[in-house]
Coordinates of C-alpha atoms and ligand atoms in Angstrom, one line a residue:
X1 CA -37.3 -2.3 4.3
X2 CA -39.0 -0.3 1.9
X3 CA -38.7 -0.3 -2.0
X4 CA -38.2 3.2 -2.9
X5 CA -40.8 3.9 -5.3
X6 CA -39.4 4.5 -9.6
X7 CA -37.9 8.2 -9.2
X8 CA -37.6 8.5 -5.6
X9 CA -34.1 9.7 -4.3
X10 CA -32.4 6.9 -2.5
X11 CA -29.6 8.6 0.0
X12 CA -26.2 6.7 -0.4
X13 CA -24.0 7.0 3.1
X14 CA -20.6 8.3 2.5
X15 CA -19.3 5.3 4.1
X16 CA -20.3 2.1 3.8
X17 CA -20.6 -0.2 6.7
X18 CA -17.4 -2.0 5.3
X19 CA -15.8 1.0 5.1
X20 CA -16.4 1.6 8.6
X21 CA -15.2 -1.8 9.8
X22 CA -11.5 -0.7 8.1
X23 CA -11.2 2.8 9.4
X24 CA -11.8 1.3 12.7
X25 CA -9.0 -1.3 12.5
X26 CA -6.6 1.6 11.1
X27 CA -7.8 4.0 13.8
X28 CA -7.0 1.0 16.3
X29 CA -4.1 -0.5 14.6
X30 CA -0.4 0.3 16.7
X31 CA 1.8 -2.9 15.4
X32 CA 5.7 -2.3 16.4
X33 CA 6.2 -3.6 12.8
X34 CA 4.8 -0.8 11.9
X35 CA 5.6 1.8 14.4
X36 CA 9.0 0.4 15.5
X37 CA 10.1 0.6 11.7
X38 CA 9.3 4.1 11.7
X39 CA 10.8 5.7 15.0
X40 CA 14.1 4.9 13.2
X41 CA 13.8 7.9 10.7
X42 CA 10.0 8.8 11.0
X43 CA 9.1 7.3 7.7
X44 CA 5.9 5.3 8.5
X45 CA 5.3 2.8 6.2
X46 CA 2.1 0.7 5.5
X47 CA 3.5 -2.0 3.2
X48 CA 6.6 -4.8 3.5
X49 CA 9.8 -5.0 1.7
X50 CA 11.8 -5.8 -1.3
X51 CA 15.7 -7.1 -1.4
X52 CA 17.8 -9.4 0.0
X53 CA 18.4 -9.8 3.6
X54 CA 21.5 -8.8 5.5
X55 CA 21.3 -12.5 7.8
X56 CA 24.2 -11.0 9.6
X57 CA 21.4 -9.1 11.7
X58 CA 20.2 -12.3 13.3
X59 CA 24.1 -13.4 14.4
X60 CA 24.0 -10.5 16.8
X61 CA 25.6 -12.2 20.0
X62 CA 23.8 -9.3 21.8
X63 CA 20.0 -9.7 22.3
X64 CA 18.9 -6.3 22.4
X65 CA 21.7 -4.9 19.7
X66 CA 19.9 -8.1 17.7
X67 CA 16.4 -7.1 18.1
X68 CA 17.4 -3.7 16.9
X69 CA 19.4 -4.6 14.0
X70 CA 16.4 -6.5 12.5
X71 CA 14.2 -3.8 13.1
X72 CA 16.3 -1.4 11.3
X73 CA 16.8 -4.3 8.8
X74 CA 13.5 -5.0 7.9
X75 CA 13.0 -0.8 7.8
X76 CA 16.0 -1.3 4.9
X77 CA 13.9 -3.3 3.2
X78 CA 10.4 -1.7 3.2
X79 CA 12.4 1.4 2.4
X80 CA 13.8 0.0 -0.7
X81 CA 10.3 -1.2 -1.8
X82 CA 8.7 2.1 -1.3
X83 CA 11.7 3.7 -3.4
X84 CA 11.2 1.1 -6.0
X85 CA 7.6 2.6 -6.4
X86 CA 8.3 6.1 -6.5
X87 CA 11.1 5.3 -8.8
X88 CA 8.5 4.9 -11.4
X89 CA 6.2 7.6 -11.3
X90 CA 8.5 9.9 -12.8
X91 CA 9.9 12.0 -14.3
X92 CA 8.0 14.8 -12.0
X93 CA 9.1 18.4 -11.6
X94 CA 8.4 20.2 -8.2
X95 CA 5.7 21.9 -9.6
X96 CA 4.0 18.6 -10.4
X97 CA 1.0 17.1 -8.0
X98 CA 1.3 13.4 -6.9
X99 CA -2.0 11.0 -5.3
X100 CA -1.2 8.4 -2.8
X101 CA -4.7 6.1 -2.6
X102 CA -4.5 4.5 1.0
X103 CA -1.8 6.9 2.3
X104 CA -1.6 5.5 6.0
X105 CA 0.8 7.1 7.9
X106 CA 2.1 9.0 4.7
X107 CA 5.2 7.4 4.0
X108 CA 5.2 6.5 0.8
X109 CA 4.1 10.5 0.1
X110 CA 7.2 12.3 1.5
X111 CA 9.4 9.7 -0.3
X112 CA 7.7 11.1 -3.9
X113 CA 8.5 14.3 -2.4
X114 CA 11.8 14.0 -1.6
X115 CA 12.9 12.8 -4.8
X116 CA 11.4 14.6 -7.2
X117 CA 10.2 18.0 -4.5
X118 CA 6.7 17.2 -5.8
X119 CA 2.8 18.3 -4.4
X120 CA 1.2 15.2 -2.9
X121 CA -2.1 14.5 -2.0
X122 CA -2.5 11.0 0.4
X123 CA -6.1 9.8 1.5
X124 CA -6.9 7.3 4.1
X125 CA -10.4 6.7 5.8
X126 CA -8.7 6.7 9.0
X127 CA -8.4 9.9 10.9
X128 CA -6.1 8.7 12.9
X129 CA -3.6 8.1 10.2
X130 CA -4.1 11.1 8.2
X131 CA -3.6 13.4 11.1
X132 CA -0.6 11.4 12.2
X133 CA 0.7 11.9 8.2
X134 CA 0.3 15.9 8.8
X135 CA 2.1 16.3 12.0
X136 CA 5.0 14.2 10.5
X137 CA 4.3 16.6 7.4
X138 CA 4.6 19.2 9.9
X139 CA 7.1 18.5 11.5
X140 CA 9.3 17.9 8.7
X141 CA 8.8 21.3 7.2
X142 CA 6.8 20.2 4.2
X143 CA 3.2 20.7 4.9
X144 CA 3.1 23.2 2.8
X145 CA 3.3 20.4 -0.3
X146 CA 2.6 17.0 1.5
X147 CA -0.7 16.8 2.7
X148 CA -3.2 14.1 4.2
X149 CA -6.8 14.0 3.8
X150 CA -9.2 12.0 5.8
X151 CA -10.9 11.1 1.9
X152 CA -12.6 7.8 0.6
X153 CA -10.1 7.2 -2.5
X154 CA -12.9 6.1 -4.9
X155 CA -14.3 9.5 -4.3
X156 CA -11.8 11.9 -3.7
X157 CA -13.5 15.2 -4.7
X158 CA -9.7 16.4 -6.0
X159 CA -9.5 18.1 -9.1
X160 CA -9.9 16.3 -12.7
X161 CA -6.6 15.8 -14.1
X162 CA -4.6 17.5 -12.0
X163 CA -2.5 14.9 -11.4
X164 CA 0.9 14.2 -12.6
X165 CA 0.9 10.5 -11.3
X166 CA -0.7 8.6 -8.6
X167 CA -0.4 5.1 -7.0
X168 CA -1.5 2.3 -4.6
X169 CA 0.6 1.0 -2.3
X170 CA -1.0 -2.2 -1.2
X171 CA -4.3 -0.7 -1.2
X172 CA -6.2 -2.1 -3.7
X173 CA -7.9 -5.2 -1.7
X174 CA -10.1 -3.0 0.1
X175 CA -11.9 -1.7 -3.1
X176 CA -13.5 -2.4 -6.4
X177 CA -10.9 -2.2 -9.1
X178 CA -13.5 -0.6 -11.9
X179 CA -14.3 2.1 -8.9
X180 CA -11.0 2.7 -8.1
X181 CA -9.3 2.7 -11.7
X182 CA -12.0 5.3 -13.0
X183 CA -11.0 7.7 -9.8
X184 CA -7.4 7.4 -10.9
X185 CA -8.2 7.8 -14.6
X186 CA -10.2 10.8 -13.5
X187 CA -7.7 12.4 -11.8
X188 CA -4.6 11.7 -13.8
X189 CA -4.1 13.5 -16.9
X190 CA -3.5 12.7 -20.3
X191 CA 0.0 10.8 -20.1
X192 CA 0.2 10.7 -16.4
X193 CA 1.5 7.8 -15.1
X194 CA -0.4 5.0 -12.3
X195 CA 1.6 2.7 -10.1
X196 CA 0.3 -0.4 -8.2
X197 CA 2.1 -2.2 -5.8
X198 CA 0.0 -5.2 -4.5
X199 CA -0.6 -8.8 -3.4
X200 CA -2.6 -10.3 -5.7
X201 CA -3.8 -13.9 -5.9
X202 CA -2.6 -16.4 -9.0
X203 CA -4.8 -16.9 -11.7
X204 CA -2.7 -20.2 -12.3
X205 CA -3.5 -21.4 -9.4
X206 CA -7.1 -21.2 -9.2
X207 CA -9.1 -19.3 -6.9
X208 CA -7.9 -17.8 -3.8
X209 CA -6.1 -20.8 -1.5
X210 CA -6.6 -21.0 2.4
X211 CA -3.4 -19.0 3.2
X212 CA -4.7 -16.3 0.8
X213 CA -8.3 -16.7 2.8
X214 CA -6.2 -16.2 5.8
X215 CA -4.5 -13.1 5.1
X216 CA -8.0 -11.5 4.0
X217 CA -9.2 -12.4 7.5
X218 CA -6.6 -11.0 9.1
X219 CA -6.7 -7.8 7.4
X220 CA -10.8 -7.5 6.6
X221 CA -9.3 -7.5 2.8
X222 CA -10.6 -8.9 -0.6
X223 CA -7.6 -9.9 -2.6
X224 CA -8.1 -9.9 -6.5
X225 CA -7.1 -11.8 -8.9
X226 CA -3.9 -11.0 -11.1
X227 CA -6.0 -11.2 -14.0
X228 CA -8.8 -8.1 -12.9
X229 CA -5.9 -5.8 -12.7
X230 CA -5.4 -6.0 -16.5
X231 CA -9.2 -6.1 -17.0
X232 CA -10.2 -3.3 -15.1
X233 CA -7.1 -1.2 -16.4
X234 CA -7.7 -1.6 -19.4
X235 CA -11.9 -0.2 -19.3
X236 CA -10.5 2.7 -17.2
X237 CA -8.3 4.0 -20.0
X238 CA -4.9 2.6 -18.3
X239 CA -2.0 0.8 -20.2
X240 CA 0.4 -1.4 -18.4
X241 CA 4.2 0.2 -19.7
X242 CA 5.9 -2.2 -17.1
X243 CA 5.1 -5.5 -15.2
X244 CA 6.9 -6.9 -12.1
X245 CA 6.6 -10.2 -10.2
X246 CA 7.7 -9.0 -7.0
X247 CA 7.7 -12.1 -5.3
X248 CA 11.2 -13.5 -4.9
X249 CA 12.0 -9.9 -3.5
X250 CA 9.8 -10.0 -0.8
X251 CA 9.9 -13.6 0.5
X252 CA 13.2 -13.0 2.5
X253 CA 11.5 -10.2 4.0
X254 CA 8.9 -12.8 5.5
X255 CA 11.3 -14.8 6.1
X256 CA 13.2 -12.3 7.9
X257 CA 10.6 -10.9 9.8
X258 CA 8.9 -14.5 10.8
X259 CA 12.4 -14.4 13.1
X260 CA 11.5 -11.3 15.0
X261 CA 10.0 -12.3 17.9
X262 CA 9.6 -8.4 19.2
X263 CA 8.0 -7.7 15.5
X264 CA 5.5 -10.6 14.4
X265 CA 2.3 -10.2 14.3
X266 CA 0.8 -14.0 13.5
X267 CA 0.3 -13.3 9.4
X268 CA 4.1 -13.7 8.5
X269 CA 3.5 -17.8 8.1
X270 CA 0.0 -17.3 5.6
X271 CA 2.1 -15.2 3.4
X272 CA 5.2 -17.0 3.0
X273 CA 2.7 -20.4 2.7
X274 CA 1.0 -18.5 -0.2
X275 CA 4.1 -17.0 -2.0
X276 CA 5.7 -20.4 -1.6
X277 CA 2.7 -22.6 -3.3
X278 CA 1.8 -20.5 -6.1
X279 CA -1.6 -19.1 -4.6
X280 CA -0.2 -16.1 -4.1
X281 CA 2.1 -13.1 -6.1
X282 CA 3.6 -9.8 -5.2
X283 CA 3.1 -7.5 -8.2
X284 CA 4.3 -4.2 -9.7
X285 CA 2.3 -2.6 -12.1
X286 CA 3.2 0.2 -14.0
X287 CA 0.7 2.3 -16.4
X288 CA 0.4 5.3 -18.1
X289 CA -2.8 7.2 -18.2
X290 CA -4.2 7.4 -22.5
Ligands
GPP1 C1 -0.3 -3.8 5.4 O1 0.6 -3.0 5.7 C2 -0.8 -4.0 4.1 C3 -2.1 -4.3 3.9 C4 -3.0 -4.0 5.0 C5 -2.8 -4.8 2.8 C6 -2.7 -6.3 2.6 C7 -1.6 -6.5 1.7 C8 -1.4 -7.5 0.9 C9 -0.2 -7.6 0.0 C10 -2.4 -8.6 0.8 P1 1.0 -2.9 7.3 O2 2.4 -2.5 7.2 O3 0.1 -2.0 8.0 O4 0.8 -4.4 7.8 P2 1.6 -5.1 9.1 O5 1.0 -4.5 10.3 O6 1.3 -6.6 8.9 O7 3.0 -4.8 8.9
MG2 MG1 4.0 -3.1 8.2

């Protein structure tokens, strides 16, 4: 390989290999969990739940009722956690502009925009996703304020501080934090508000355990530390107003979905492992743009 020379202009792809690697498991990924979830009232979600399980679900005497009880169950609760989100980015007015960093099949942006009748921007480096996110868009009637951009969220190209609030919805382990932080800080404005929903591994604990490993295979993910979020907030001009240990609302959700056969998809015992031995936290972090 050759050293460019002191002055030389070294071209930078777009997309790095890495990135490459993802978009192709996103552009390839077709999970019922994720797609069965969604039929129910075409909100595709990329994330898993919050709340405590309705066990009547698994009682079903019937085995297809059953199967489709859970589903909607486990929908319930990956509603609830999305809401939970969005509940914190406001107050918005409609006039307002939203960012949704890793919008995959742009769930999580047409619940902002139904309750507070926002703008919304969502990126994804999957095309598949984001044109998937448009025709829901589409077909919902709100295209005109909801819309899905086949974007690298460390360099979105939006507009500098023209947004009202933005977020990532378990997002964050594919990217550097300090990259990702000085987007957001970018594009929010003064007293705009950030929201990060993510699994994060314990600083407590020690560095990242097997089951932690696991779910990083499983995903092609890099899972940071609890303590970087604070770190790298706090260089990028972003001050936690409220933080959440999410993880005794999510475990029954695991432990829910580690009993639907027609659902699983092999990672539901790593993550329940990790929650339950400390390696591992569910966290909701809250911050307001200085
Ligand atoms: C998956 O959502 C979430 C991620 C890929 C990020 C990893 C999250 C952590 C908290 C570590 P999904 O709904 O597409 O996944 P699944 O197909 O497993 O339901
Ligand atoms: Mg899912």
């Amino acid at each position: 390989m050759a050293i460019p020379q002191s002055g030389a202009t070294v071209s930078l792809p777009a997309q790095s290999t890495y990135q490459s690697r993802v978009a192709d498991y996103w552009n390839a990924e077709e999970n019922p969990v994720n797609l069965e979830l969604g039929k129910i009232d075409d909100l595709y979600h990329h994330h898993y739940g919050v709340g405590d399980v309705d066990w009547s679900v698994v009682d079903e005497p019937d085995a297809a009722r059953r199967q489709q009880r859970v589903t909607a169950e486990l929908h319930r609760l990956e509603h609830a956690q999305a809401e939970l989100l969005a509940s914190h980015l406001g107050p918005l007015s409609p006039a307002d502009r939203v960012f949704d960093a890793g919008c995959g099949r742009g769930g999580g942006s047409v619940v902002a925009n139904q309750r507070y009748g926002c703008h919304a921007d969502g990126v994804t480096l999957s095309t598949k996703q984001a044109d998937f996110a448009n025709e829901q868009a589409r077909a919902r009637g709100i295209d005109g304020k909801v819309r899905y951009h086949h974007r690298n969220m460390l360099d979105t190209g939006f507009e500098t501080g023209g947004y009202a609030a933005s977020w990532n919805n378990e997002s964050t382990m594919y990217v550097e934090l300090d990259l990702l932080f000085a987007e957001h800080s970018r594009l929010l404005r003064r007293g705009g508000r950030y929201v990060v929903v993510t699994g994060c591994y314990n600083d407590t604990y020690g560095r990242a355990s097997r089951e932690v490993s696991l779910i990083n295979a499983h995903y092609i993910c890099d899972i940071h530390p609890r303590s970087e979020y604070f770190r790298a907030m706090a260089r990028h001009r972003l001050v936690p107003v409220h933080v959440e240990d999410l993880t005794p609302a999510t475990i029954p959700y695991w432990e829910l979905r580690k009993t639907a056969d027609h659902l699983v998809t092999g990672i539901e015992d790593a993550f329940l492992d990790a929650y339950r031995n400390g390696s591992f936290q569910y966290l909701l972090i809250v911050a307001d743009r200085v």
